[in-house]
CSV table of C-alpha atoms and ligand atoms in Angstrom, one decimal:
chain,number,residue,atom,x,y,z
A,1,MET,CA,103.8,66.8,123.0
A,2,LEU,CA,101.4,70.1,123.7
A,3,SER,CA,100.4,70.1,126.9
A,4,LYS,CA,97.2,71.7,127.6
A,5,ALA,CA,97.9,74.0,130.5
A,6,HIS,CA,99.7,75.9,128.1
A,7,PRO,CA,98.4,79.4,127.6
A,8,ARG,CA,98.6,79.1,123.8
A,9,TYR,CA,97.6,75.4,123.5
A,10,GLU,CA,94.3,76.2,121.4
A,11,SER,CA,96.5,78.3,119.1
A,12,LEU,CA,99.4,76.0,119.1
A,13,VAL,CA,97.1,73.0,118.0
A,14,LEU,CA,95.6,74.9,115.0
A,15,ARG,CA,99.5,75.5,113.9
A,16,ASP,CA,100.0,72.4,114.2
A,17,LYS,CA,97.5,70.8,111.8
A,18,ILE,CA,98.5,73.8,109.2
A,19,VAL,CA,102.2,72.8,109.6
A,20,LYS,CA,100.9,68.8,108.9
A,21,ALA,CA,98.8,69.7,106.1
A,22,SER,CA,102.0,71.7,104.3
A,23,LYS,CA,103.9,68.5,104.9
A,24,GLU,CA,101.0,66.5,103.3
A,25,GLY,CA,101.4,68.9,100.2
A,26,LEU,CA,97.9,70.5,100.7
A,27,LEU,CA,98.9,74.0,101.1
A,28,ALA,CA,100.4,76.6,98.9
A,29,ASP,CA,103.8,77.9,99.9
A,30,SER,CA,102.0,81.5,101.1
A,31,ALA,CA,99.4,79.6,103.2
A,32,MET,CA,101.7,79.6,106.6
A,33,ILE,CA,102.0,83.5,106.3
A,34,ALA,CA,98.6,83.7,105.8
A,35,HIS,CA,97.6,81.8,108.9
A,36,GLY,CA,100.3,83.8,110.6
A,37,ARG,CA,98.4,87.1,110.2
A,38,GLY,CA,95.0,85.5,111.1
A,39,GLU,CA,96.6,84.4,114.3
A,40,ALA,CA,98.1,87.8,115.0
A,41,PHE,CA,94.3,89.6,114.3
A,42,ASP,CA,93.2,86.4,116.6
A,43,TYR,CA,95.4,87.3,119.4
A,44,LEU,CA,94.1,91.0,119.7
A,45,LEU,CA,90.7,89.5,119.5
A,46,GLY,CA,91.2,87.8,122.6
A,47,GLU,CA,90.4,84.6,120.7
A,48,LYS,CA,87.0,85.2,121.3
A,49,THR,CA,83.8,85.4,119.3
A,50,THR,CA,82.4,88.8,119.4
A,51,ILE,CA,78.9,90.1,119.2
A,52,PRO,CA,79.2,91.9,115.5
A,53,ALA,CA,80.7,88.4,114.5
A,54,LYS,CA,77.8,86.6,115.8
A,55,ARG,CA,75.2,89.1,114.3
A,56,ALA,CA,77.0,88.5,110.8
A,57,MET,CA,77.0,84.7,111.5
A,58,TYR,CA,73.0,85.1,111.9
A,59,VAL,CA,72.6,87.0,108.5
A,60,THR,CA,74.7,84.4,106.8
A,61,VAL,CA,72.7,81.4,108.0
A,62,ALA,CA,69.5,83.2,106.9
A,63,LEU,CA,70.9,84.0,103.6
A,64,MET,CA,72.1,80.4,103.0
A,65,ILE,CA,69.1,78.9,103.9
A,66,LEU,CA,66.9,81.3,101.5
A,67,SER,CA,69.3,81.1,98.8
A,68,LYS,CA,68.6,78.7,95.8
A,69,ASN,CA,72.2,77.5,95.5
A,70,PRO,CA,74.7,78.8,98.3
A,71,VAL,CA,77.9,77.2,98.0
A,72,ILE,CA,80.7,77.2,100.6
A,73,SER,CA,84.3,77.7,98.9
A,74,VAL,CA,87.1,76.1,100.7
A,75,ASN,CA,91.1,76.1,100.2
A,76,GLY,CA,93.9,74.2,101.9
A,77,ASN,CA,93.5,76.1,105.1
A,78,THR,CA,90.1,75.9,105.7
A,79,THR,CA,90.1,72.0,104.9
A,80,ALA,CA,93.1,71.7,107.2
A,81,LEU,CA,91.3,73.6,110.1
A,82,ALA,CA,88.3,72.9,109.8
A,83,ILE,CA,87.2,69.8,107.3
A,84,ASP,CA,84.5,67.8,109.1
A,85,GLU,CA,82.9,71.1,110.5
A,86,ILE,CA,82.5,72.4,107.0
A,87,ILE,CA,80.9,69.0,105.8
A,88,GLU,CA,78.5,69.5,108.7
A,89,PHE,CA,77.7,72.9,107.7
A,90,ALA,CA,77.3,72.3,104.2
A,91,LYS,CA,74.7,69.4,105.5
A,92,ALA,CA,72.8,71.8,108.0
A,93,VAL,CA,72.2,74.7,105.3
A,94,ASP,CA,71.8,72.1,102.2
A,95,ALA,CA,74.9,73.9,100.4
A,96,LYS,CA,77.7,72.7,98.1
A,97,ILE,CA,81.3,72.6,98.6
A,98,GLU,CA,83.7,73.7,96.1
A,99,ILE,CA,87.6,73.5,96.3
A,100,ASN,CA,88.8,76.8,94.9
A,101,LEU,CA,92.6,77.6,95.0
A,102,PHE,CA,94.2,80.8,94.7
A,103,TYR,CA,97.4,78.9,93.1
A,104,ARG,CA,95.4,76.1,91.8
A,105,THR,CA,97.7,73.1,90.8
A,106,ASP,CA,96.0,69.5,89.8
A,107,LYS,CA,98.0,67.8,92.5
A,108,ARG,CA,96.6,69.8,95.6
A,109,VAL,CA,93.3,69.9,93.9
A,110,ASP,CA,93.5,65.9,93.9
A,111,LYS,CA,95.0,65.8,97.2
A,112,LEU,CA,92.1,67.7,98.4
A,113,THR,CA,89.4,65.9,96.7
A,114,GLN,CA,90.2,62.9,98.2
A,115,LEU,CA,90.6,64.2,101.8
A,116,TYR,CA,87.2,65.1,101.2
A,117,LYS,CA,86.3,61.4,99.8
A,118,ASP,CA,87.8,60.1,103.1
A,119,HIS,CA,85.7,62.4,105.2
A,120,GLY,CA,82.5,61.0,103.8
A,121,TYR,CA,82.0,63.9,101.2
A,122,PRO,CA,82.5,62.2,97.8
A,123,GLU,CA,80.4,65.4,96.1
A,124,ILE,CA,83.1,68.1,96.2
A,125,LEU,CA,83.0,70.4,93.3
A,126,GLY,CA,85.9,72.0,91.6
A,127,SER,CA,88.0,68.9,91.3
A,128,ASN,CA,87.0,68.5,87.6
A,129,ASP,CA,88.9,70.9,85.1
A,130,ASP,CA,86.1,70.1,82.7
A,131,ASP,CA,83.6,71.6,85.2
A,132,ILE,CA,85.7,75.0,84.7
A,133,MET,CA,83.7,78.2,84.0
A,134,TYR,CA,84.6,81.9,83.9
A,135,ILE,CA,82.7,84.5,86.2
A,136,ASN,CA,81.5,87.2,84.0
A,137,GLU,CA,83.5,85.7,81.0
A,138,ILE,CA,86.7,87.2,82.4
A,139,LYS,CA,89.6,84.9,81.4
A,140,ASN,CA,91.7,84.7,84.1
A,141,PRO,CA,92.5,81.8,86.8
A,142,ARG,CA,91.0,84.2,89.8
A,143,ALA,CA,87.4,84.5,88.1
A,144,SER,CA,87.4,80.6,87.9
A,145,ALA,CA,84.5,78.5,89.1
A,146,SER,CA,82.8,75.0,89.1
A,147,LYS,CA,79.8,75.2,86.5
A,148,THR,CA,77.2,74.2,89.0
A,149,GLY,CA,78.9,75.5,91.7
A,150,ILE,CA,80.0,79.0,92.4
A,151,TYR,CA,79.6,80.1,89.0
A,152,SER,CA,75.6,79.5,89.3
A,153,ALA,CA,75.5,80.2,93.0
A,154,ASP,CA,73.2,82.9,94.4
A,155,THR,CA,75.2,83.0,97.4
A,156,ILE,CA,78.7,82.0,98.6
A,157,LEU,CA,80.8,81.6,101.6
A,158,VAL,CA,84.3,82.2,101.1
A,159,PRO,CA,86.6,82.0,104.1
A,160,LEU,CA,90.1,83.4,103.8
A,161,GLU,CA,89.6,84.5,100.5
A,162,ASP,CA,92.2,86.6,98.4
A,163,GLY,CA,91.1,90.4,97.7
A,164,ASP,CA,91.7,90.1,93.7
A,165,ARG,CA,89.0,87.0,93.8
A,166,ALA,CA,86.9,88.7,96.0
A,167,GLU,CA,86.5,91.6,93.7
A,168,ILE,CA,85.7,89.5,90.8
A,169,LEU,CA,83.1,87.9,93.1
A,170,SER,CA,81.5,91.0,94.6
A,171,LYS,CA,81.3,92.6,90.7
A,172,SER,CA,79.1,89.2,90.1
A,173,GLY,CA,75.9,90.2,91.6
A,174,LYS,CA,76.1,87.0,94.1
A,175,ASN,CA,75.6,87.4,97.7
A,176,ILE,CA,79.4,87.3,98.9
A,177,ILE,CA,80.2,86.3,102.5
A,178,THR,CA,83.4,86.0,103.9
A,179,ILE,CA,85.2,85.0,107.1
A,180,ASP,CA,88.4,86.9,107.7
A,181,LEU,CA,90.3,87.7,110.9
A,182,ASN,CA,91.3,90.7,109.3
A,183,PRO,CA,88.6,93.6,109.3
A,184,LEU,CA,90.5,95.9,106.9
A,185,SER,CA,91.5,93.3,104.3
A,186,ARG,CA,90.2,94.0,100.7
A,187,THR,CA,88.1,90.9,101.1
A,188,SER,CA,86.1,92.0,104.0
A,189,LYS,CA,85.4,95.6,103.1
A,190,MET,CA,84.2,94.1,99.5
A,191,SER,CA,81.9,91.4,100.8
A,192,ASP,CA,78.3,91.6,101.5
A,193,VAL,CA,78.4,90.0,104.9
A,194,SER,CA,81.9,90.0,107.0
A,195,ILE,CA,82.3,87.5,109.6
A,196,VAL,CA,85.7,88.8,111.7
A,197,ASP,CA,86.1,85.5,113.4
A,198,ASN,CA,88.6,82.7,113.2
A,199,VAL,CA,87.1,79.5,110.6
A,200,VAL,CA,87.4,77.3,113.5
A,201,ARG,CA,85.1,78.9,116.0
A,202,ALA,CA,82.8,80.6,113.0
A,203,ILE,CA,81.5,77.2,111.2
A,204,PRO,CA,80.6,75.1,114.2
A,205,PHE,CA,78.9,77.7,115.8
A,206,MET,CA,76.9,78.8,112.2
A,207,THR,CA,75.6,74.8,112.3
A,208,LYS,CA,74.1,75.7,115.7
A,209,ILE,CA,72.6,78.6,114.2
A,210,ALA,CA,71.3,77.0,111.5
A,211,ASP,CA,69.3,74.1,113.4
A,212,ASP,CA,67.8,77.2,115.3
A,213,LEU,CA,66.8,79.3,111.8
A,214,LYS,CA,65.6,76.6,109.9
A,215,SER,CA,62.1,76.1,111.9
A,216,GLN,CA,61.8,80.1,112.1
A,217,ASP,CA,59.3,81.9,109.4
A,218,LYS,CA,61.2,83.1,106.4
A,219,GLU,CA,59.9,86.4,106.9
A,220,LEU,CA,61.7,86.7,110.3
A,221,LEU,CA,65.0,85.7,108.3
A,222,LYS,CA,64.2,87.9,105.6
A,223,GLY,CA,64.0,91.0,108.0
A,224,MET,CA,67.3,89.8,109.7
A,225,ILE,CA,69.3,90.3,106.3
A,226,LYS,CA,67.1,93.5,105.5
A,227,ASP,CA,68.3,95.0,109.0
A,228,PHE,CA,72.0,94.6,108.5
A,229,ASP,CA,74.5,96.8,107.1
A,230,ASN,CA,77.8,95.5,106.8
A,231,LYS,CA,80.1,98.4,107.1
A,232,THR,CA,78.4,99.6,110.6
A,233,ASN,CA,78.8,96.2,111.6
A,234,LEU,CA,82.5,95.8,110.4
A,235,GLU,CA,83.3,98.9,112.2
A,236,GLU,CA,81.8,97.3,115.3
A,237,SER,CA,84.0,94.6,114.9
A,238,LEU,CA,87.2,96.7,114.4
A,239,ASN,CA,86.3,98.0,117.8
A,240,SER,CA,86.7,95.0,119.3
A,241,PHE,CA,90.2,94.8,119.0
A,242,LYS,CA,92.5,95.1,122.0
A,243,ILE,CA,95.2,97.3,121.2
A,244,LYS,CA,95.7,98.9,124.2
A,245,GLU,CA,96.6,96.9,127.5
A,246,ASP,CA,98.5,97.6,130.8
A,247,ILE,CA,102.0,96.5,130.8
A,248,GLN,CA,102.6,94.9,134.2
B,1,ATP,P1,93.1,90.6,101.0
B,1,ATP,O1,93.8,90.2,100.0
B,1,ATP,O2,91.5,90.4,101.0
B,1,ATP,O3,93.2,92.1,101.2
B,1,ATP,P2,95.3,89.9,102.6
B,1,ATP,O4,95.8,89.8,101.4
B,1,ATP,O5,95.7,90.5,103.6
B,1,ATP,O6,93.4,89.9,102.5
B,1,ATP,P3,95.5,87.0,102.4
B,1,ATP,O7,96.9,86.3,102.2
B,1,ATP,O8,94.8,87.2,100.9
B,1,ATP,O9,95.4,88.3,103.2
B,1,ATP,O10,94.6,86.2,103.0
B,1,ATP,C1,94.3,85.7,104.1
B,1,ATP,C2,93.2,85.9,105.5
B,1,ATP,O11,92.8,85.4,106.1
B,1,ATP,C3,93.9,87.3,106.1
B,1,ATP,O12,93.4,88.2,106.1
B,1,ATP,C4,94.1,86.5,107.5
B,1,ATP,O13,93.9,87.6,108.4
B,1,ATP,C5,92.8,85.6,107.6
B,1,ATP,N1,92.9,84.1,107.9
B,1,ATP,C6,94.2,83.6,108.2
B,1,ATP,N2,93.8,82.5,108.9
B,1,ATP,C7,92.5,82.6,109.4
B,1,ATP,C8,91.3,81.5,110.3
B,1,ATP,N3,91.8,80.6,110.8
B,1,ATP,N4,90.4,82.4,110.5
B,1,ATP,C9,90.0,83.7,109.8
B,1,ATP,N5,90.6,84.2,108.7
B,1,ATP,C10,91.9,83.9,108.7
B,2,MG,MG1,95.5,89.2,99.4
């Protein structure tokens, strides 16, 4: 049993969730490595949500509220870490959820589909091969997307996306939003809005923002989006990392 008094308690709880999901066959082999990379960045961030991350989250929620067909793309890691929070956020902004796996296997898609059903969300997209289309007709598994989901979406939230796929998405003309603890990843650099934060903090925070912004004037939301510059915000996110500390 993990003790709550342990200085790394929260982080170890997340690590346990990833290990458990891996044992259950929900994750690709490289998923633990991706999680570890995220952990390292989060450590340097003090495991806290920064001001630039919050700013990007407000813009994200505004974009999702104003969009016709917003979609949240999920993989094994995001599901293992925050399935209930993702479902709640999707409902708050009226978005669809689509399973999109970098290393897609039918077995893992089926397991994730079942998990969403078990958590009260049977409408999950991306679980049916018949529904698959290719973004910009690129016949590459990296470009695959569900017809009524990512393929026809105007705004896509892609937490923990891979750079190759982010590049294809960014060329599609859709609004691409990512949650990635690494401000230097290709995904962060290529997205229209980059939230440099842990998905476990960002997703529930955005549900709260949605409760606030839903009743606001649409012009106000448009103004927030117009005033946002992702490059400047990413630079600010990068400056939030603590890479110098006195060793006592
Ligand atoms: P890219 O392909 O975009 O250049 P990468 O190859 O460095 O990025 P990937 O392994 O493709 O990284 O994707 C994993 C990314 O997800 C990493 O940048 C990692 O920092 C980030 N990450 C891992 N866990 C979390 C988490 N819980 N919350 C937010 N980001 C995370
Ligand atoms: Mg990558």
